[in-house]
Coordinates of C-alpha atoms in Angstrom, one line a residue:
Chain A
M198 CA 0.6 0.1 0.0
K199 CA 1.1 3.3 -0.1
A200 CA 1.8 5.5 2.7
M201 CA 3.4 8.5 4.0
E202 CA 6.7 8.6 5.5
Y203 CA 8.3 10.7 7.5
R204 CA 12.2 10.6 6.3
G205 CA 14.0 13.5 9.0
P206 CA 12.7 17.2 10.4
Y207 CA 11.2 18.9 7.4
K208 CA 10.8 15.6 4.8
V209 CA 8.1 13.3 4.2
R210 CA 7.6 11.2 1.4
V211 CA 5.5 8.5 -0.1
T212 CA 6.6 5.3 -0.4
E213 CA 5.3 1.3 -0.4
K214 CA 4.3 -0.4 2.9
D215 CA 2.6 -3.8 3.5
I216 CA -0.5 -3.5 4.8
P217 CA -1.2 -3.8 8.2
R218 CA -2.1 -6.9 9.8
I219 CA -4.3 -7.6 12.7
E220 CA -2.2 -8.4 15.6
H221 CA -4.8 -8.7 18.3
P222 CA -8.2 -9.8 18.4
N223 CA -10.2 -6.8 18.8
D224 CA -7.8 -4.9 16.1
A225 CA -9.6 -3.9 12.8
I226 CA -7.9 -2.8 9.4
I227 CA -9.9 0.4 7.7
R228 CA -9.3 1.5 4.4
V229 CA -8.5 4.9 4.6
T230 CA -10.6 7.6 2.8
M231 CA -9.7 10.6 4.1
A232 CA -7.4 11.8 6.1
A233 CA -6.5 15.5 7.7
I234 CA -2.9 16.8 8.4
C235 CA -3.5 18.4 12.3
G236 CA -1.3 21.3 13.4
S237 CA 0.4 19.1 16.0
D238 CA 1.4 17.2 12.9
L239 CA 3.5 20.0 12.1
H240 CA 5.5 19.4 15.6
L241 CA 6.2 15.7 14.2
Y242 CA 7.2 17.4 10.5
H243 CA 9.9 19.7 12.8
G244 CA 11.3 17.3 14.8
L245 CA 9.8 18.1 18.1
M246 CA 8.6 15.3 19.4
P247 CA 11.1 12.8 21.1
D248 CA 11.1 9.2 19.6
T249 CA 9.5 9.9 16.4
R250 CA 11.4 7.4 14.1
V251 CA 12.1 7.6 10.7
G252 CA 9.9 6.0 8.2
S253 CA 6.5 7.0 10.5
T254 CA 3.4 7.6 9.2
F255 CA 1.8 10.0 10.8
G256 CA -2.0 10.9 10.6
H257 CA -4.3 11.0 14.1
E258 CA -7.7 12.5 12.1
F259 CA -9.1 10.0 9.5
I260 CA -11.9 8.2 8.4
G261 CA -12.5 5.6 6.1
I262 CA -14.4 2.0 5.4
V263 CA -13.7 -1.1 7.3
E264 CA -11.8 -3.9 5.8
E265 CA -11.1 -6.4 7.8
V266 CA -11.7 -7.4 11.9
G267 CA -10.4 -8.8 14.2
S268 CA -11.7 -12.2 16.2
S269 CA -13.5 -10.5 19.4
V270 CA -14.4 -7.7 17.7
Q271 CA -18.5 -7.5 17.8
N272 CA -19.6 -3.9 16.7
L273 CA -17.8 -3.4 13.6
H274 CA -18.0 -5.0 10.3
P275 CA -16.0 -5.2 6.9
G276 CA -18.0 -2.2 4.5
Q277 CA -19.0 0.5 7.5
R278 CA -18.4 3.7 7.2
V279 CA -16.2 4.7 10.4
M280 CA -14.9 7.4 12.0
V281 CA -12.0 7.2 14.3
P282 CA -10.7 9.2 17.1
F283 CA -7.1 10.4 17.1
N284 CA -7.4 8.9 21.2
I285 CA -6.1 4.8 20.6
Y286 CA -7.5 3.3 24.0
C287 CA -8.8 -0.1 25.9
G288 CA -12.2 1.2 27.3
S289 CA -11.5 -0.2 31.1
C290 CA -8.6 0.3 32.2
F291 CA -8.5 2.7 35.3
F292 CA -8.2 6.0 33.2
C293 CA -11.0 4.9 31.1
A294 CA -13.4 3.7 33.1
R295 CA -13.5 7.0 34.5
G296 CA -14.2 8.5 30.8
L297 CA -10.7 9.6 30.6
Y298 CA -10.2 8.2 27.1
S299 CA -7.3 10.2 25.8
N300 CA -4.8 9.2 29.4
C301 CA -5.5 5.2 29.2
H302 CA -3.1 3.0 30.2
N303 CA -2.9 0.4 28.3
V304 CA -1.7 1.2 25.2
N305 CA 1.3 2.7 25.4
P306 CA 4.4 1.2 26.7
N307 CA 6.9 3.9 25.7
A308 CA 4.8 6.6 28.0
T309 CA 2.7 6.5 31.0
A310 CA 2.3 10.6 30.8
V311 CA 0.5 10.0 27.8
G312 CA -1.6 7.8 26.3
G313 CA -2.2 6.2 22.7
I314 CA -2.0 8.3 19.6
Y315 CA -2.2 7.0 15.5
G316 CA 0.9 8.1 13.7
Y317 CA 2.0 10.5 16.9
S318 CA 6.0 8.7 17.8
H319 CA 6.8 6.0 19.8
T320 CA 6.5 8.9 22.6
C321 CA 2.7 8.2 22.0
G322 CA 2.9 4.3 21.5
G323 CA 4.3 3.6 18.2
Y324 CA 1.5 3.8 16.1
D325 CA 1.8 4.1 12.1
G326 CA -1.3 6.8 11.0
G327 CA -3.9 7.0 8.8
Q328 CA -2.3 9.0 6.0
S329 CA -2.0 6.3 3.9
E330 CA -4.2 3.6 2.3
F331 CA -5.0 1.4 5.5
V332 CA -4.5 1.5 9.0
R333 CA -4.4 -0.5 12.2
V334 CA -7.0 0.1 14.3
P335 CA -6.8 -1.2 18.1
F336 CA -10.0 -1.7 20.3
A337 CA -12.2 -1.5 17.2
D338 CA -15.2 -2.0 19.7
V339 CA -14.3 0.9 22.0
G340 CA -12.5 3.7 19.4
P341 CA -14.7 3.9 16.2
G342 CA -18.2 4.6 15.3
V343 CA -20.2 4.4 12.7
I344 CA -21.0 7.7 10.6
P345 CA -24.4 8.3 10.7
D346 CA -26.0 8.8 7.0
D347 CA -26.7 12.7 7.8
I348 CA -23.2 13.2 8.6
S349 CA -20.8 14.1 5.7
D350 CA -17.4 12.5 5.3
E351 CA -15.8 16.4 5.6
D352 CA -17.5 16.9 9.1
A353 CA -17.4 13.3 10.2
L354 CA -13.1 13.9 9.1
L355 CA -13.4 16.9 11.7
M356 CA -14.7 15.2 14.3
T357 CA -12.0 12.8 14.6
D358 CA -9.9 15.7 16.3
A359 CA -9.8 19.2 15.2
L360 CA -13.7 19.6 16.3
S361 CA -14.0 17.5 18.9
T362 CA -10.9 19.3 21.0
G363 CA -11.6 22.6 20.1
Y364 CA -15.6 22.2 21.3
F365 CA -13.7 20.2 24.0
G366 CA -10.9 23.1 24.8
A367 CA -14.1 25.9 25.2
Q368 CA -15.7 23.5 27.8
L369 CA -12.2 23.5 29.9
A370 CA -12.4 26.8 29.8
D371 CA -15.9 26.5 32.0
I372 CA -17.1 29.9 31.0
E373 CA -20.4 31.2 32.7
E374 CA -23.0 33.5 30.5
G375 CA -22.1 36.7 29.5
D376 CA -17.9 35.5 30.0
T377 CA -15.1 37.4 27.9
V378 CA -13.3 34.2 26.0
V379 CA -10.0 35.5 24.1
V380 CA -9.0 32.8 22.3
F381 CA -4.8 32.4 21.0
G382 CA -5.0 30.6 17.7
A383 CA -6.7 30.5 14.5
G384 CA -6.0 27.6 13.4
P385 CA -8.6 24.8 13.1
V386 CA -8.9 23.7 17.0
G387 CA -9.0 28.1 18.0
L388 CA -11.8 28.3 15.3
F389 CA -13.4 25.8 16.6
A390 CA -12.9 27.1 20.2
A391 CA -14.2 30.3 19.4
R392 CA -16.9 28.9 17.8
S393 CA -18.2 26.6 20.7
A394 CA -17.2 29.7 23.1
W395 CA -20.6 31.0 22.4
F396 CA -22.5 28.0 22.4
M397 CA -21.1 27.6 26.5
G398 CA -22.4 31.3 26.8
A399 CA -19.8 33.5 26.0
G400 CA -20.6 37.4 25.9
R401 CA -17.8 38.2 23.9
V402 CA -14.7 36.1 21.8
I403 CA -11.6 37.3 20.7
V404 CA -9.3 35.8 19.0
V405 CA -5.9 36.1 18.4
D406 CA -3.3 35.5 16.0
H407 CA -0.6 37.2 13.2
L408 CA -2.6 35.7 9.9
D409 CA -4.6 38.0 8.6
Y410 CA -6.7 35.5 6.8
R411 CA -7.5 33.5 9.3
L412 CA -8.5 36.5 11.2
Q413 CA -10.8 37.3 9.1
R414 CA -12.1 33.0 9.7
A415 CA -12.1 34.1 13.2
R416 CA -14.7 37.1 12.2
D417 CA -16.5 35.2 9.6
F418 CA -16.5 31.9 11.1
A419 CA -16.3 32.3 14.8
L420 CA -17.8 35.1 14.7
A421 CA -15.3 36.9 16.8
E422 CA -13.1 40.3 17.8
T423 CA -9.9 39.8 16.8
V424 CA -6.2 41.3 17.7
H425 CA -3.2 41.2 14.9
F426 CA -0.5 40.4 17.8
G427 CA 1.9 41.7 14.6
E428 CA -0.1 45.0 14.7
V429 CA 0.0 45.8 18.5
D430 CA 3.2 46.9 20.6
D431 CA 2.2 44.6 23.2
V432 CA -0.6 42.2 22.4
V433 CA -1.2 41.4 26.5
L434 CA -1.6 45.2 27.5
R435 CA -4.2 45.5 24.2
L436 CA -6.3 42.6 25.7
K437 CA -6.0 44.5 28.9
R438 CA -7.1 47.0 27.3
L439 CA -10.2 45.6 25.4
T440 CA -11.2 44.0 29.0
G441 CA -11.5 47.1 31.1
G442 CA -8.1 46.7 32.5
L443 CA -9.2 43.8 34.3
G444 CA -8.4 40.6 31.7
A445 CA -10.4 38.3 30.1
D446 CA -12.8 35.6 32.4
R447 CA -11.3 32.7 30.3
V448 CA -8.1 32.0 27.5
I449 CA -8.2 29.3 25.5
E450 CA -4.7 28.4 24.6
A451 CA -5.2 26.8 20.9
V452 CA -1.2 27.4 19.6
G453 CA 1.2 24.8 21.2
A454 CA 5.0 24.5 20.7
E455 CA 5.3 26.3 17.5
A456 CA 4.4 29.8 19.1
D457 CA 5.2 32.7 16.9
G458 CA 5.8 36.4 19.3
S459 CA 9.0 35.8 20.8
L460 CA 12.0 35.6 18.0
L461 CA 14.4 34.2 21.3
Q462 CA 11.5 31.5 22.2
H463 CA 10.8 30.7 18.9
I464 CA 14.1 29.7 18.4
A465 CA 15.2 28.4 21.2
G466 CA 11.9 26.2 21.0
V467 CA 11.3 25.1 17.9
K468 CA 14.5 25.4 15.5
L469 CA 17.1 24.2 18.3
K470 CA 14.8 22.5 20.0
L471 CA 16.1 23.1 23.6
Q472 CA 12.0 23.0 25.0
G473 CA 9.7 21.4 24.8
G474 CA 8.2 23.7 22.1
S475 CA 7.8 27.6 22.4
P476 CA 5.7 29.1 25.3
V477 CA 4.8 32.5 24.2
A478 CA 1.0 31.8 23.7
L479 CA 0.9 30.0 26.9
N480 CA 2.5 32.9 28.7
W481 CA 0.4 35.3 27.4
A482 CA -2.5 33.0 28.7
I483 CA -1.4 33.6 31.5
D484 CA -1.0 36.8 31.3
V485 CA -4.2 37.8 29.5
A486 CA -6.5 36.0 31.7
R487 CA -7.8 37.7 35.1
K488 CA -7.2 36.8 38.6
G489 CA -9.0 34.1 39.8
G490 CA -10.0 33.1 35.3
T491 CA -9.4 29.8 34.0
V492 CA -7.2 29.3 31.5
S493 CA -7.8 26.3 28.8
V494 CA -4.7 25.2 27.4
L495 CA -5.1 22.5 23.7
G496 CA -1.5 23.7 22.5
A497 CA 0.8 20.9 22.3
Y498 CA 4.1 20.4 24.3
G499 CA 7.0 18.3 23.8
P500 CA 8.1 16.6 27.0
V501 CA 11.2 18.4 27.6
Q502 CA 10.8 22.0 30.5
S503 CA 9.5 24.9 28.5
A504 CA 10.1 28.1 30.2
V505 CA 6.5 28.9 31.4
K506 CA 5.3 32.1 34.0
F507 CA 4.2 29.6 36.7
G508 CA 4.6 32.2 39.3
D509 CA 2.4 35.0 37.5
A510 CA -0.3 32.2 37.3
M511 CA 0.0 30.6 40.8
N512 CA -0.2 35.1 42.1
K513 CA -3.1 35.8 39.6
G514 CA -5.3 32.4 41.2
L515 CA -5.7 30.9 37.9
T516 CA -7.0 27.2 36.9
L517 CA -5.0 25.9 34.5
R518 CA -7.3 23.3 32.7
M519 CA -5.6 21.1 30.1
N520 CA -5.6 17.0 28.3
Q521 CA -6.2 16.0 24.9
A522 CA -9.5 15.7 23.8
P523 CA -11.5 12.5 24.8
V524 CA -12.8 12.8 21.7
K525 CA -15.7 10.5 21.7
R526 CA -17.3 12.0 24.4
Q527 CA -18.0 14.6 22.8
W528 CA -19.4 13.3 19.2
P529 CA -23.2 13.2 19.6
R530 CA -23.7 16.1 20.9
L531 CA -21.9 17.9 18.4
M532 CA -24.3 15.9 16.0
E533 CA -26.9 17.6 17.7
H534 CA -25.1 21.0 16.8
I535 CA -24.8 20.0 13.2
R536 CA -28.1 19.3 12.8
A537 CA -29.4 22.1 14.5
G538 CA -27.4 23.9 11.5
H539 CA -25.8 26.0 14.4
F540 CA -22.5 25.8 12.5
R541 CA -20.9 24.0 9.6
P542 CA -17.4 22.4 10.3
S543 CA -16.6 21.7 6.9
E544 CA -16.2 25.3 6.3
L545 CA -13.1 25.2 7.9
L546 CA -11.4 22.7 4.6
T547 CA -9.7 24.5 2.4
H548 CA -6.7 22.4 1.0
R549 CA -7.3 19.1 -1.2
F550 CA -4.1 17.0 -1.8
P551 CA -3.7 13.3 -3.2
L552 CA -1.3 11.1 -0.8
E553 CA 1.0 11.1 -3.8
H554 CA 1.9 14.9 -3.2
I555 CA 1.7 15.1 0.6
A556 CA 5.1 16.3 0.7
E557 CA 3.7 19.3 -0.8
G558 CA 0.4 19.3 1.4
Y559 CA 2.9 19.5 5.0
H560 CA 5.3 22.2 3.2
V561 CA 2.2 24.7 2.2
F562 CA 0.4 23.8 5.3
S563 CA 3.7 24.0 7.6
S564 CA 4.9 27.9 6.1
K565 CA 0.4 28.8 6.2
L566 CA 0.4 29.3 2.6
D567 CA -2.1 30.1 -0.6
D568 CA -4.7 30.7 2.9
I569 CA -4.6 27.4 4.0
I570 CA -6.7 26.5 6.9
K571 CA -6.9 22.6 7.1
P572 CA -5.6 20.1 4.2
V573 CA -7.3 17.2 3.3
I574 CA -5.5 14.2 1.8
I575 CA -6.8 11.3 -0.4
P576 CA -5.6 8.5 -0.6
A577 CA -5.1 7.0 -4.5
A578 CA -7.2 3.6 -3.2
A579 CA -10.0 5.8 -2.2
Chain B
M90 CA -11.0 53.2 34.5
P91 CA -12.2 53.3 38.5
Y92 CA -11.5 49.5 39.5
T93 CA -15.3 48.7 41.4
A94 CA -17.1 45.7 42.3
D95 CA -19.0 45.7 38.6
A96 CA -17.4 43.9 35.2
P97 CA -16.0 46.3 33.5
V98 CA -17.7 45.5 30.1
T99 CA -21.3 44.7 30.1
P100 CA -21.8 42.2 27.7
P101 CA -24.5 42.4 25.3
T102 CA -28.0 40.6 26.0
R103 CA -29.5 37.0 25.8
D104 CA -31.5 38.2 22.9
E105 CA -28.5 40.5 21.0
L106 CA -26.3 37.3 21.4
R107 CA -29.2 34.9 20.0
A108 CA -29.9 37.1 17.2
R109 CA -26.3 37.4 16.2
V110 CA -24.7 33.6 17.0
P111 CA -26.6 30.4 15.7
G112 CA -27.0 27.9 18.8
W113 CA -26.3 30.8 21.4
G114 CA -26.2 29.3 25.0
A115 CA -27.0 25.9 23.9
D116 CA -25.1 24.4 26.0
L117 CA -25.4 26.9 29.2
D118 CA -26.2 24.2 31.2
P119 CA -23.1 22.1 32.2
A120 CA -25.5 19.0 32.0
D121 CA -25.1 19.5 28.1
R122 CA -21.3 20.0 28.1
P123 CA -20.3 15.9 27.4
A124 CA -16.8 17.1 29.0
F125 CA -18.7 17.6 32.1
P126 CA -18.0 16.2 34.7
R127 CA -14.3 15.8 33.5
E128 CA -14.9 12.3 36.0
R129 CA -17.5 10.0 35.4
R130 CA -17.8 6.3 36.0
D131 CA -21.5 5.7 34.0
L132 CA -19.7 5.9 30.1
D133 CA -20.5 2.6 28.3
S134 CA -17.2 2.8 26.5
G135 CA -18.0 -0.6 24.4
A136 CA -15.4 -2.5 25.8
H137 CA -16.2 -6.4 27.0
W138 CA -13.5 -7.4 29.2
V139 CA -12.0 -6.2 32.6
L140 CA -8.9 -6.4 30.8
P141 CA -8.3 -7.0 27.6
E142 CA -6.3 -9.5 26.1
Q143 CA -2.4 -9.5 25.6
Q144 CA -1.0 -8.8 22.0
P145 CA 1.7 -11.4 21.7
E146 CA 5.4 -9.2 21.7
L147 CA 7.0 -11.2 18.4
A148 CA 10.1 -8.6 19.0
P149 CA 11.5 -7.0 22.2
R150 CA 9.5 -4.1 22.4
E151 CA 11.4 -1.3 24.9
R152 CA 8.8 0.3 27.7
S153 CA 9.0 2.6 30.5
L154 CA 10.1 2.0 33.5
E155 CA 7.2 3.2 34.8
H156 CA 5.0 0.4 33.3
E157 CA 5.6 -2.7 35.0
R158 CA 4.5 -4.7 32.0
L159 CA 4.2 -3.9 28.6
T160 CA 0.9 -2.7 27.6
P161 CA -1.8 -5.2 26.3
V162 CA -1.9 -3.7 23.2
F163 CA 1.0 -1.9 21.5
G164 CA 1.8 -0.5 18.6
T165 CA 5.1 -2.3 16.2
A166 CA 5.5 0.1 13.2
Q167 CA 9.4 1.5 13.5
P168 CA 11.2 -0.7 16.0
V169 CA 15.0 -0.3 17.1
K170 CA 17.5 -0.4 15.1
G171 CA 21.5 0.9 15.0
A172 CA 23.3 3.1 16.7
S173 CA 19.6 5.1 17.5
G174 CA 18.5 2.0 18.8
L175 CA 21.3 1.5 21.5
L176 CA 20.7 4.9 22.5
K177 CA 16.5 4.8 23.0
K178 CA 17.1 0.6 24.5
L179 CA 19.4 3.2 27.0
A180 CA 16.8 5.7 27.2
Y181 CA 14.0 3.5 27.6
A182 CA 16.0 1.0 30.4
R183 CA 18.0 3.4 32.0
F184 CA 16.0 6.6 33.0
S185 CA 12.1 7.1 34.2
E186 CA 9.8 9.5 31.9
G187 CA 10.6 12.3 35.0
K188 CA 14.3 12.3 34.0
A189 CA 16.1 14.8 31.5
A190 CA 17.7 12.5 30.4
H191 CA 15.4 10.4 29.2
W192 CA 13.7 12.6 27.0
L193 CA 17.3 14.6 26.0
L194 CA 18.4 10.9 24.9
L195 CA 15.2 10.3 22.4
V196 CA 16.0 13.5 20.8
A197 CA 19.2 13.0 20.4
S198 CA 18.3 9.4 19.4
D199 CA 16.2 10.6 16.5
R200 CA 18.6 13.4 15.1
V201 CA 20.9 9.9 15.1
D202 CA 18.3 7.9 13.5
A203 CA 17.9 10.4 10.8
I204 CA 21.9 10.2 9.6
E205 CA 21.7 6.4 9.9
S206 CA 18.4 6.6 7.8
H207 CA 19.9 9.1 4.9
L208 CA 23.1 7.0 4.7
A209 CA 21.5 3.9 4.9
S210 CA 19.0 5.4 1.5
F211 CA 22.0 6.1 -0.6
G212 CA 22.2 2.3 -0.7
S213 CA 19.0 1.6 -1.6
L214 CA 16.9 1.8 -5.0
R215 CA 15.7 5.0 -3.4
P216 CA 18.1 7.5 -1.7
D217 CA 16.9 10.5 -0.2
Q218 CA 17.0 13.8 -1.5
P219 CA 15.5 16.4 0.3
V220 CA 14.0 18.7 -2.5
T221 CA 11.1 16.5 -3.2
Q222 CA 10.8 15.5 0.2
T223 CA 10.7 19.0 1.5
G224 CA 7.6 19.8 -0.9
V225 CA 9.2 22.7 -1.2
R226 CA 7.4 22.9 -5.1
G227 CA 4.3 24.1 -3.2
E228 CA 6.6 27.6 -3.3
L229 CA 5.3 27.9 -6.5
T230 CA 2.3 26.4 -6.8
H231 CA 0.8 27.6 -3.8
H232 CA 1.8 31.3 -4.1
G233 CA 5.0 31.3 -1.6
W234 CA 5.9 34.8 -2.2
R235 CA 2.5 36.6 -2.4
S236 CA 1.4 34.7 0.7
R237 CA 4.3 35.8 2.7
V238 CA 4.7 39.4 1.6
G239 CA 3.1 42.5 2.7
R240 CA 0.5 40.3 4.9
G241 CA 2.2 41.3 8.5
R242 CA 3.3 37.5 9.3
V243 CA 5.7 37.7 12.1
D244 CA 7.2 34.5 11.3
V245 CA 8.8 36.1 8.1
K246 CA 11.7 36.9 10.6
H247 CA 13.0 33.1 11.4
T248 CA 11.8 32.1 7.9
W249 CA 14.9 32.4 6.7
I250 CA 16.1 29.7 9.1
D251 CA 14.6 26.9 7.7
P252 CA 16.4 26.0 4.3
I253 CA 19.7 26.8 6.6
L254 CA 18.7 23.9 9.0
V255 CA 17.3 21.8 6.0
A256 CA 19.9 22.1 3.4
G257 CA 22.7 22.9 5.7
P258 CA 23.5 19.0 6.9
W259 CA 23.6 18.5 3.5
V260 CA 26.0 20.9 2.0
L261 CA 27.9 20.3 4.6
A262 CA 28.2 16.7 4.1
G263 CA 28.5 16.9 0.5
A264 CA 31.6 19.5 1.3
L265 CA 33.1 17.7 3.2
A266 CA 32.8 14.1 1.2
V267 CA 34.3 15.9 -1.8
A268 CA 36.9 16.9 0.2
A269 CA 37.8 13.8 1.3
T270 CA 37.6 12.7 -2.1
R271 CA 40.4 14.8 -3.0
K272 CA 42.7 14.3 -0.5
A273 CA 42.4 10.8 -1.4
V274 CA 43.1 11.0 -5.1
S275 CA 46.1 13.8 -4.5
R276 CA 47.7 11.1 -2.4

């Protein structure tokens, strides 16, 4: 089969790999019909996640058709159209039994600090991902869900991570009616978080980024006010002014390890990899939140230390909430929002690349060319 | 602005927000928020086992010191190999996740892995080559110049570093190879 293959930082290609096989009785093999490149894939692409091995196939956002199931699989059958959460989880361990599906203890031998994720390095379990024609899906009775007939492939694809994560992040922020919510990052996750903040009753939503076309989406899609941090001397001060000097009630950090805004932090964290990423957006979030406020962290960082302004967070009495999204818990309510016509998530899918052109797709997405928001990968066999 | 007990900015009314934002307030009640409460014991995950069956360990599988046993399911995508594999095995066998050495060894092993893999590719029918693998063609097909210039992008301040990071080691390795060849020939 054809699959994306990581060849070292900034380099990927398409290669021939063996079709994955059933390795556990509750495995399924899925023929991928559509995958996406996630902003967090760029952390792998840039070599920021430890134990990302050459030869890896990335891709934790994908949908497809069930090709084969293992002997103990009861809930899936070949031929079904399924969406697969980016979390790999057993459904039965201490954490899964409490609904913490993204923190499963039974699927990742390489680390206890993170659960299992498709195509996200050996630090996340050593599974190949869905930017390929076929993928192995462990615990097929737990993770994948059959896509309802009235949900489009595109919306289903976004529910496997970006949409669910953004929606989850708005919930983590503990928004109360009338709250002012600041969202750092106008990528897909940030835009979905901003849009979701209104569902929770926000009175005001302000999105911060430095890409003009993404800020336009923040206004059009997320119906938010915007701040271009490249056009102000001091983004924290600007946001304090916009919030009456007190700061925002709730702040959502949807940027993660590759934040811009401080050349020094960016070079240290991203180019030289001396930190677990550049914590600029996280520090801004801490600065911008009002005392007693909440910071919801969706941005992904590496496990190495980062220079975070923890003292300010303590002195301001902030509540910091964060996690990888337990994706499947979000689906029923998200489908209700889509069916009610509250929004159309697929509006954010801007580019399609055939799998054969995935190197170009990564470059365009990484470099933010052509006003790209969210790229879709189409395998040849789809 | 005086700091009083009132919120400094008055939000729009419910009616105004509902008129402007489809679905505004639909999840006002925390009971409608699927992530609330964060930990719940009443969810049906679909699991029909107490402990999952163990996936066979067909080849020795490295694991974190913090796991007392190999997890029931694990990825088998890229087994460790070469000098990078030795570093990775050392990181997993010697240092827990709480030690910086664990992660720094893994980061270092990734760089070694890239070098080893590039060298190995030169002995294959499909050697690595950075031009197509970086997808730099996208600069031409997707408006590289127009996307960056005059748009107020902050990242243009460090974009120039990327080609050096990517091409630099190749140029350096090539120069060293040429120098070594010349030296050998001149003998």
